[in-house]
Amino acid sequence: MSEGNIKIVVIGGGPGGYVAALRAARHGASVTLVEADLIGGTCLNRGCIPTKALLASAEALSRARAGQEYGFEVAGEIKPDFGRMMARKEGIVTRLRENVEALLKKAGVTVLRGRGSLAGPGKVAVEAADGSITTVETDKVILATGSEPFRLPTFDFAHPNILTSTEALALDEIPESLLIVGAGVIGCEFASFYSELGVKITMVEMLAQMLPLEDMRVAKQFQSTYRKRGINVMLKTKVESVSEYADDHVTVKLSDGSEISASKILVSVGRKPNSAGMGLDTVGVDVDPRGYVVVNDYLETTAPNVYAIGDLNGGILLAHVASYEAMIAVDNALAVDPAGRRARDLRSTPSCTYSHPEVASVGLSEDQAAEAGFTPVTGTYRFAALGKTMAMGEETGYVTIIADKETDAVLGASMMGAHVTDIIHEIAVAVQNGLTVRQLGDTIHAHPSVAEALMEAAHDVHGECVHIAKP
Ligand code: FAD
């Protein structure tokens, strides 16, 4: 290893930046982490963690309401205590953030509070809240400034009833109704949470399916579970304009000519990179037309010694990808691997939606496999036939494995139901390592377990499932 006393400045302290700082420190570099706001970034403070904390409250509420089904009586009305849910969420976020701060301190990372920008080759300027500027000399820079919600110009985000995901995580009281613009992962997770609290939800999506990055078959089944929960989903529909901003509601005009009013509107239509004002042109870092920093497979930007990871490079906007890219960028910056530079490989990135039901996929869908020239074969197993999910009272859902007929290689999987965001990783390992369906099916799976559905689906690929149950 040649890292010696190499100096690295990481700009941005989200799951990309703080993991990069910790890994670089582990490899002996002298590390400075610059953060303009809260350590932990979007993921820890305004994204992955707070949403999951709230969804856990919603799940507990739902189970308590189903008490009789599980064999117990609850005295009195079961109703959400919104303030306590929010306080629980804040407690979890604060605890996690403090843990990360402690890790950085222990690793000897210098944390500078302020807005970082490139100030020419080997120089990073940090502007503190009081306007003072510190310039840090460095050998390498890792840009990890992430992204922020994309604000559709149709809406006035200064109005208190127009929300991005950030405000939707910090409401003071439960709204009566919520119009969610965009039925991607984030919109669906909020719909799941607020619907459980009794909020009347309408979702408007301009594309032809919910969860547009998932396989159409899963999206359709997912949509039918939302319909059963009373969530109104309008596909191929756009919000054309806002007709009225009132204190207690907003009214919008839709592309089908109808009007709809809701107490609040959550706009979740994607993200925008935090690349403006970063001094990128001082060293020649290129951005694409949407503002994402251009990188190659080694996460190098177009400027020497400058890397960009996570949401900022616009690859796959997920926390686990940001952290994975952090490892690749640090290893390349410090020449950790004697065999040479590491290239990122995102083939086995799990994609998860933590709603009720959960949705998860990895690798290729059946259609993508066919497009890529494989002869796809599939195997499916339904949760309605699985001992563990029956015992849990979670019979909605299934897993489908996609494989190549010629080689028997596992190409991917898509699934919906309880704990699929946990069991997806078995297929990620299979895809990443070229395992076959036979190897998966011959692996003993614990009984009863949710993961057993994967073994059964593997048997089904070969027509050997003895507990046949197709959707
Ligand atoms: P970020 O987490 O955005 O961190 C960037 C950091 O840089 C921020 O702290 C910011 O303050 C700081 N910064 C910006 N500019 C500067 C500057 N000039 N100087 C210094 N600091 C700066 N992903 C998942 O994988 N799973 C999930 O369940 C999930 N749920 C989500 C739910 C919601 C509601 C949202 C909004 C996102 C969710 N995501 C989820 C996406 C995930 O949060 C992001 O992909 C991830 O946070 C990206 O990490 P990052 O390090 O690239 O950037």
Short mmCIF file of C-alpha atoms in Angstrom, two decimals, residues 43-391:
data_model
loop_
_atom_site.label_atom_id
_atom_site.label_comp_id
_atom_site.label_asym_id
_atom_site.label_seq_id
_atom_site.Cartn_x
_atom_site.Cartn_y
_atom_site.Cartn_z
CA CYS A 43 -29.91 8.97 4.43
CA LEU A 44 -29.51 9.25 8.17
CA ASN A 45 -31.26 12.59 8.79
CA ARG A 46 -33.91 12.97 6.09
CA GLY A 47 -34.13 9.68 4.22
CA CYS A 48 -33.58 5.97 4.84
CA ILE A 49 -33.54 5.96 8.63
CA PRO A 50 -36.37 8.35 9.61
CA THR A 51 -38.72 6.79 7.04
CA LYS A 52 -37.99 3.30 8.35
CA ALA A 53 -38.51 4.43 11.95
CA LEU A 54 -41.95 5.83 11.02
CA LEU A 55 -42.82 2.76 8.97
CA ALA A 56 -41.97 0.60 11.98
CA SER A 57 -44.46 2.63 14.05
CA ALA A 58 -47.09 2.13 11.34
CA GLU A 59 -46.43 -1.61 11.31
CA ALA A 60 -46.77 -1.84 15.08
CA LEU A 61 -50.04 0.08 14.84
CA SER A 62 -51.35 -2.23 12.16
CA ARG A 63 -50.48 -5.34 14.21
CA ALA A 64 -52.10 -3.93 17.32
CA ARG A 65 -55.25 -3.24 15.31
CA ALA A 66 -55.23 -6.83 14.09
CA GLY A 67 -55.05 -8.06 17.69
CA GLN A 68 -58.09 -10.30 17.48
CA GLU A 69 -56.65 -12.11 14.51
CA TYR A 70 -53.55 -12.91 16.57
CA GLY A 71 -55.61 -13.83 19.60
CA PHE A 72 -55.64 -10.89 21.97
CA GLU A 73 -57.99 -8.12 22.98
CA VAL A 74 -56.95 -4.51 23.28
CA ALA A 75 -58.95 -2.35 25.67
CA GLY A 76 -59.90 1.04 24.26
CA GLU A 77 -59.34 2.57 20.86
CA ILE A 78 -55.97 2.03 19.22
CA LYS A 79 -54.92 5.30 17.68
CA PRO A 80 -51.64 6.86 16.59
CA ASP A 81 -49.82 9.27 18.89
CA PHE A 82 -48.13 11.27 16.15
CA GLY A 83 -45.96 13.32 18.49
CA ARG A 84 -44.52 10.20 20.09
CA MET A 85 -43.93 8.56 16.71
CA MET A 86 -42.01 11.62 15.54
CA ALA A 87 -40.07 11.79 18.82
CA ARG A 88 -39.14 8.10 18.53
CA LYS A 89 -37.94 8.72 14.97
CA GLU A 90 -35.87 11.73 16.09
CA GLY A 91 -34.37 9.71 18.93
CA ILE A 92 -33.23 6.98 16.54
CA VAL A 93 -31.78 9.50 14.08
CA THR A 94 -29.91 11.38 16.82
CA ARG A 95 -28.49 8.20 18.33
CA LEU A 96 -27.25 6.97 14.96
CA ARG A 97 -25.76 10.37 14.08
CA GLU A 98 -23.91 10.50 17.38
CA ASN A 99 -22.57 7.01 16.72
CA VAL A 100 -21.19 8.09 13.34
CA GLU A 101 -19.68 11.25 14.85
CA ALA A 102 -18.00 9.13 17.53
CA LEU A 103 -16.62 6.76 14.88
CA LEU A 104 -15.14 9.70 12.94
CA LYS A 105 -13.54 11.10 16.09
CA LYS A 106 -12.08 7.75 17.07
CA ALA A 107 -10.66 7.29 13.56
CA GLY A 108 -8.87 10.64 13.81
CA VAL A 109 -10.86 12.29 11.00
CA THR A 110 -10.82 16.10 11.16
CA VAL A 111 -14.40 17.30 10.69
CA LEU A 112 -14.75 20.83 9.34
CA ARG A 113 -18.21 22.38 9.56
CA GLY A 114 -19.00 24.51 6.53
CA ARG A 115 -19.62 24.57 2.81
CA GLY A 116 -16.77 23.01 0.86
CA SER A 117 -15.75 23.86 -2.68
CA LEU A 118 -12.80 23.23 -4.96
CA ALA A 119 -10.43 26.19 -5.10
CA GLY A 120 -7.97 25.05 -7.75
CA PRO A 121 -5.76 21.94 -7.95
CA GLY A 122 -5.04 20.51 -4.50
CA LYS A 123 -7.09 23.12 -2.67
CA VAL A 124 -10.48 22.97 -0.94
CA ALA A 125 -12.09 26.09 0.50
CA VAL A 126 -14.44 25.71 3.45
CA GLU A 127 -16.85 28.52 4.20
CA ALA A 128 -18.12 28.40 7.77
CA ALA A 129 -21.54 29.68 8.88
CA ASP A 130 -19.97 32.98 10.00
CA GLY A 131 -18.61 33.55 6.48
CA SER A 132 -14.97 32.84 7.38
CA ILE A 133 -13.05 30.78 4.85
CA THR A 134 -10.40 28.15 5.56
CA THR A 135 -8.36 26.72 2.73
CA VAL A 136 -7.15 23.13 3.07
CA GLU A 137 -4.29 21.74 0.96
CA THR A 138 -4.82 18.16 -0.15
CA ASP A 139 -3.51 15.41 -2.42
CA LYS A 140 -6.91 13.91 -3.24
CA VAL A 141 -10.51 15.06 -3.06
CA ILE A 142 -13.64 12.93 -2.86
CA LEU A 143 -16.81 14.79 -3.73
CA ALA A 144 -19.86 13.35 -1.92
CA THR A 145 -22.32 16.22 -1.69
CA GLY A 146 -25.34 14.10 -2.60
CA SER A 147 -28.66 15.39 -3.80
CA GLU A 148 -31.76 17.26 -2.73
CA PRO A 149 -35.45 16.90 -3.64
CA PHE A 150 -36.33 18.08 -7.13
CA ARG A 151 -38.83 20.89 -6.79
CA LEU A 152 -41.31 20.88 -9.68
CA PRO A 153 -41.83 24.50 -10.82
CA THR A 154 -45.61 23.83 -10.84
CA PHE A 155 -45.64 24.26 -7.04
CA ASP A 156 -44.79 27.07 -4.64
CA PHE A 157 -42.58 25.34 -2.09
CA ALA A 158 -42.70 28.38 0.19
CA HIS A 159 -46.34 27.48 0.94
CA PRO A 160 -46.67 25.37 4.12
CA ASN A 161 -48.99 22.87 2.42
CA ILE A 162 -46.49 21.98 -0.29
CA LEU A 163 -44.00 19.42 0.97
CA THR A 164 -40.89 17.61 -0.15
CA SER A 165 -39.90 14.39 1.61
CA THR A 166 -37.93 16.50 4.12
CA GLU A 167 -41.02 18.36 5.37
CA ALA A 168 -43.18 15.22 5.18
CA LEU A 169 -40.87 13.73 7.82
CA ALA A 170 -41.36 16.64 10.19
CA LEU A 171 -45.08 17.49 10.28
CA ASP A 172 -46.60 18.64 13.58
CA GLU A 173 -49.91 16.90 13.09
CA ILE A 174 -51.51 14.22 10.94
CA PRO A 175 -53.03 15.81 7.82
CA GLU A 176 -56.57 14.90 6.90
CA SER A 177 -55.63 14.14 3.31
CA LEU A 178 -52.44 13.95 1.29
CA LEU A 179 -51.91 14.15 -2.46
CA ILE A 180 -48.64 12.48 -3.39
CA VAL A 181 -47.18 13.51 -6.73
CA GLY A 182 -44.95 10.67 -7.96
CA ALA A 183 -45.41 6.96 -7.17
CA GLY A 184 -41.74 6.02 -6.97
CA VAL A 185 -40.13 4.44 -3.92
CA ILE A 186 -40.23 7.55 -1.73
CA GLY A 187 -43.84 8.45 -2.60
CA CYS A 188 -44.95 4.87 -1.93
CA GLU A 189 -43.21 4.69 1.44
CA PHE A 190 -44.92 7.90 2.60
CA ALA A 191 -48.27 6.65 1.25
CA SER A 192 -47.85 3.46 3.25
CA PHE A 193 -47.03 5.32 6.47
CA TYR A 194 -49.65 8.06 6.31
CA SER A 195 -52.36 5.71 5.07
CA GLU A 196 -51.90 3.56 8.18
CA LEU A 197 -52.50 6.70 10.26
CA GLY A 198 -55.87 7.15 8.55
CA VAL A 199 -54.86 9.88 6.09
CA LYS A 200 -56.86 9.88 2.85
CA ILE A 201 -54.18 9.35 0.18
CA THR A 202 -54.28 10.03 -3.55
CA MET A 203 -51.21 9.26 -5.64
CA VAL A 204 -50.70 10.82 -9.05
CA GLU A 205 -48.09 9.25 -11.33
CA MET A 206 -47.42 10.37 -14.90
CA LEU A 207 -46.02 6.98 -15.95
CA ALA A 208 -48.05 3.83 -16.61
CA GLN A 209 -47.02 2.02 -13.42
CA MET A 210 -46.17 2.60 -9.78
CA LEU A 211 -42.54 1.93 -8.77
CA PRO A 212 -41.38 2.58 -12.35
CA LEU A 213 -38.01 0.92 -11.79
CA GLU A 214 -39.62 -2.39 -10.82
CA ASP A 215 -40.89 -5.12 -13.13
CA MET A 216 -44.39 -4.29 -14.42
CA ARG A 217 -45.80 -7.57 -13.01
CA VAL A 218 -44.70 -6.72 -9.48
CA ALA A 219 -45.85 -3.12 -9.84
CA LYS A 220 -49.35 -4.30 -10.82
CA GLN A 221 -49.67 -6.62 -7.83
CA PHE A 222 -48.27 -3.92 -5.58
CA GLN A 223 -50.84 -1.46 -6.89
CA SER A 224 -53.67 -3.85 -6.14
CA THR A 225 -52.51 -4.09 -2.48
CA TYR A 226 -52.57 -0.27 -2.29
CA ARG A 227 -56.06 -0.17 -3.79
CA LYS A 228 -57.19 -2.68 -1.14
CA ARG A 229 -55.78 -0.35 1.52
CA GLY A 230 -57.98 2.44 0.11
CA ILE A 231 -55.11 4.38 -1.49
CA ASN A 232 -56.31 6.06 -4.68
CA VAL A 233 -53.66 5.62 -7.40
CA MET A 234 -54.00 7.58 -10.65
CA LEU A 235 -51.54 6.49 -13.34
CA LYS A 236 -50.71 8.31 -16.60
CA THR A 237 -51.83 11.48 -14.85
CA LYS A 238 -49.99 14.76 -14.30
CA VAL A 239 -50.63 17.78 -12.12
CA GLU A 240 -51.06 20.58 -14.67
CA SER A 241 -51.40 23.54 -12.32
CA VAL A 242 -52.37 24.68 -8.85
CA SER A 243 -55.82 26.32 -8.79
CA GLU A 244 -55.86 27.35 -5.14
CA TYR A 245 -53.53 27.67 -2.17
CA ALA A 246 -55.60 27.88 1.03
CA ASP A 247 -54.66 27.66 4.70
CA ASP A 248 -56.12 24.20 5.10
CA HIS A 249 -55.87 22.77 1.59
CA VAL A 250 -54.46 23.08 -1.90
CA THR A 251 -56.44 22.40 -5.08
CA VAL A 252 -54.74 21.22 -8.26
CA LYS A 253 -55.86 20.66 -11.82
CA LEU A 254 -54.93 17.27 -13.29
CA SER A 255 -54.13 16.36 -16.89
CA ASP A 256 -57.45 14.50 -17.22
CA GLY A 257 -59.24 17.83 -16.62
CA SER A 258 -60.41 16.98 -13.09
CA GLU A 259 -59.61 18.95 -9.94
CA ILE A 260 -58.55 17.50 -6.65
CA SER A 261 -58.02 19.07 -3.21
CA ALA A 262 -55.88 17.83 -0.34
CA SER A 263 -54.70 19.19 3.02
CA LYS A 264 -51.09 18.77 1.93
CA ILE A 265 -49.27 17.92 -1.27
CA LEU A 266 -46.08 15.85 -1.16
CA VAL A 267 -44.01 16.27 -4.31
CA SER A 268 -41.71 13.26 -4.71
CA VAL A 269 -40.63 13.31 -8.33
CA GLY A 270 -36.92 12.66 -8.06
CA ARG A 271 -33.74 14.31 -6.91
CA LYS A 272 -31.34 17.01 -8.05
CA PRO A 273 -27.54 16.85 -7.53
CA ASN A 274 -25.78 19.22 -5.12
CA SER A 275 -23.14 20.25 -7.66
CA ALA A 276 -23.76 24.00 -7.99
CA GLY A 277 -21.29 26.38 -6.36
CA MET A 278 -18.75 23.61 -5.85
CA GLY A 279 -15.94 25.30 -7.79
CA LEU A 280 -15.89 22.35 -10.19
CA ASP A 281 -14.63 24.51 -13.05
CA THR A 282 -11.54 25.56 -11.04
CA VAL A 283 -10.05 22.12 -11.73
CA GLY A 284 -12.07 20.95 -14.75
CA VAL A 285 -14.65 18.59 -13.24
CA ASP A 286 -17.35 18.07 -15.88
CA VAL A 287 -21.05 17.68 -15.14
CA ASP A 288 -23.73 16.18 -17.40
CA PRO A 289 -26.70 18.25 -18.64
CA ARG A 290 -28.64 17.48 -15.42
CA GLY A 291 -25.76 18.63 -13.21
CA TYR A 292 -24.50 15.20 -12.12
CA VAL A 293 -20.72 14.94 -11.90
CA VAL A 294 -19.34 12.79 -14.72
CA VAL A 295 -17.24 9.82 -13.54
CA ASN A 296 -15.70 6.73 -15.11
CA ASP A 297 -15.92 3.20 -13.69
CA TYR A 298 -13.10 4.01 -11.25
CA LEU A 299 -15.15 6.95 -9.93
CA GLU A 300 -12.55 9.37 -11.26
CA THR A 301 -13.92 12.70 -12.44
CA THR A 302 -12.52 14.51 -15.47
CA ALA A 303 -10.03 16.29 -13.14
CA PRO A 304 -6.95 14.50 -11.83
CA ASN A 305 -7.09 13.35 -8.17
CA VAL A 306 -10.77 14.26 -7.82
CA TYR A 307 -13.36 11.49 -7.33
CA ALA A 308 -17.16 11.69 -7.09
CA ILE A 309 -19.37 9.16 -5.32
CA GLY A 310 -22.98 8.55 -4.36
CA ASP A 311 -26.00 10.54 -5.50
CA LEU A 312 -23.74 13.30 -6.85
CA ASN A 313 -22.59 11.18 -9.80
CA GLY A 314 -26.16 10.16 -10.68
CA GLY A 315 -25.46 6.42 -10.92
CA ILE A 316 -27.97 4.67 -8.66
CA LEU A 317 -29.33 7.03 -6.02
CA LEU A 318 -29.21 4.72 -3.02
CA ALA A 319 -27.34 4.88 0.26
CA HIS A 320 -25.76 1.44 -0.09
CA VAL A 321 -24.43 2.41 -3.52
CA ALA A 322 -22.94 5.62 -2.07
CA SER A 323 -21.16 3.60 0.65
CA TYR A 324 -19.96 0.98 -1.83
CA GLU A 325 -18.63 3.68 -4.15
CA ALA A 326 -16.88 5.26 -1.16
CA MET A 327 -14.81 2.09 -0.77
CA ILE A 328 -13.94 1.97 -4.48
CA ALA A 329 -12.96 5.66 -4.65
CA VAL A 330 -10.82 5.50 -1.50
CA ASP A 331 -9.08 2.32 -2.62
CA ASN A 332 -8.30 3.95 -5.97
CA ALA A 333 -7.23 7.27 -4.47
CA LEU A 334 -4.84 5.50 -2.08
CA ALA A 335 -3.81 2.77 -4.55
CA VAL A 336 -4.80 0.19 -1.93
CA ASP A 337 -5.01 -2.78 -4.29
CA PRO A 338 -1.60 -3.82 -5.65
CA ALA A 339 -3.41 -5.37 -8.63
CA GLY A 340 -4.52 -1.91 -9.79
CA ARG A 341 -7.56 0.29 -9.80
CA ARG A 342 -10.93 -1.15 -8.77
CA ALA A 343 -13.88 -0.63 -11.11
CA ARG A 344 -17.37 -0.30 -9.68
CA ASP A 345 -19.76 -3.12 -10.45
CA LEU A 346 -23.41 -2.33 -9.75
CA ARG A 347 -24.93 -5.52 -11.25
CA SER A 348 -26.07 -6.89 -7.94
CA THR A 349 -27.42 -3.70 -6.35
CA PRO A 350 -30.58 -4.53 -4.42
CA SER A 351 -33.47 -2.15 -4.94
CA CYS A 352 -35.92 -2.04 -2.03
CA THR A 353 -39.22 -0.37 -1.18
CA TYR A 354 -39.99 -0.55 2.53
CA SER A 355 -43.74 -0.08 2.33
CA HIS A 356 -46.41 -2.52 3.39
CA PRO A 357 -46.00 -4.80 1.48
CA GLU A 358 -42.28 -4.54 0.85
CA VAL A 359 -40.90 -4.84 -2.67
CA ALA A 360 -37.37 -5.86 -3.63
CA SER A 361 -35.50 -6.73 -6.78
CA VAL A 362 -31.97 -7.38 -7.93
CA GLY A 363 -30.23 -8.15 -11.21
CA LEU A 364 -32.27 -8.54 -14.38
CA SER A 365 -36.04 -8.76 -14.72
CA GLU A 366 -37.48 -11.32 -17.12
CA ASP A 367 -37.83 -8.70 -19.87
CA GLN A 368 -34.34 -7.26 -19.31
CA ALA A 369 -32.90 -10.79 -19.43
CA ALA A 370 -34.56 -11.42 -22.80
CA GLU A 371 -33.36 -8.06 -24.11
CA ALA A 372 -29.83 -8.93 -22.99
CA GLY A 373 -29.92 -12.08 -25.14
CA PHE A 374 -30.56 -14.70 -22.44
CA THR A 375 -33.30 -17.30 -22.60
CA PRO A 376 -35.03 -16.46 -19.34
CA VAL A 377 -36.82 -19.05 -17.26
CA THR A 378 -38.55 -18.24 -13.99
CA GLY A 379 -39.60 -19.94 -10.79
CA THR A 380 -42.12 -18.52 -8.35
CA TYR A 381 -43.27 -19.26 -4.82
CA ARG A 382 -46.17 -17.57 -3.07
CA PHE A 383 -46.23 -16.51 0.55
CA ALA A 384 -49.80 -17.82 0.87
CA ALA A 385 -48.32 -21.33 0.82
CA LEU A 386 -45.35 -20.71 3.12
CA GLY A 387 -45.45 -21.81 6.77
CA LYS A 388 -43.52 -18.85 8.17
CA THR A 389 -45.51 -16.14 6.41
CA MET A 390 -48.79 -17.87 7.33
CA ALA A 391 -47.67 -17.93 10.96
#
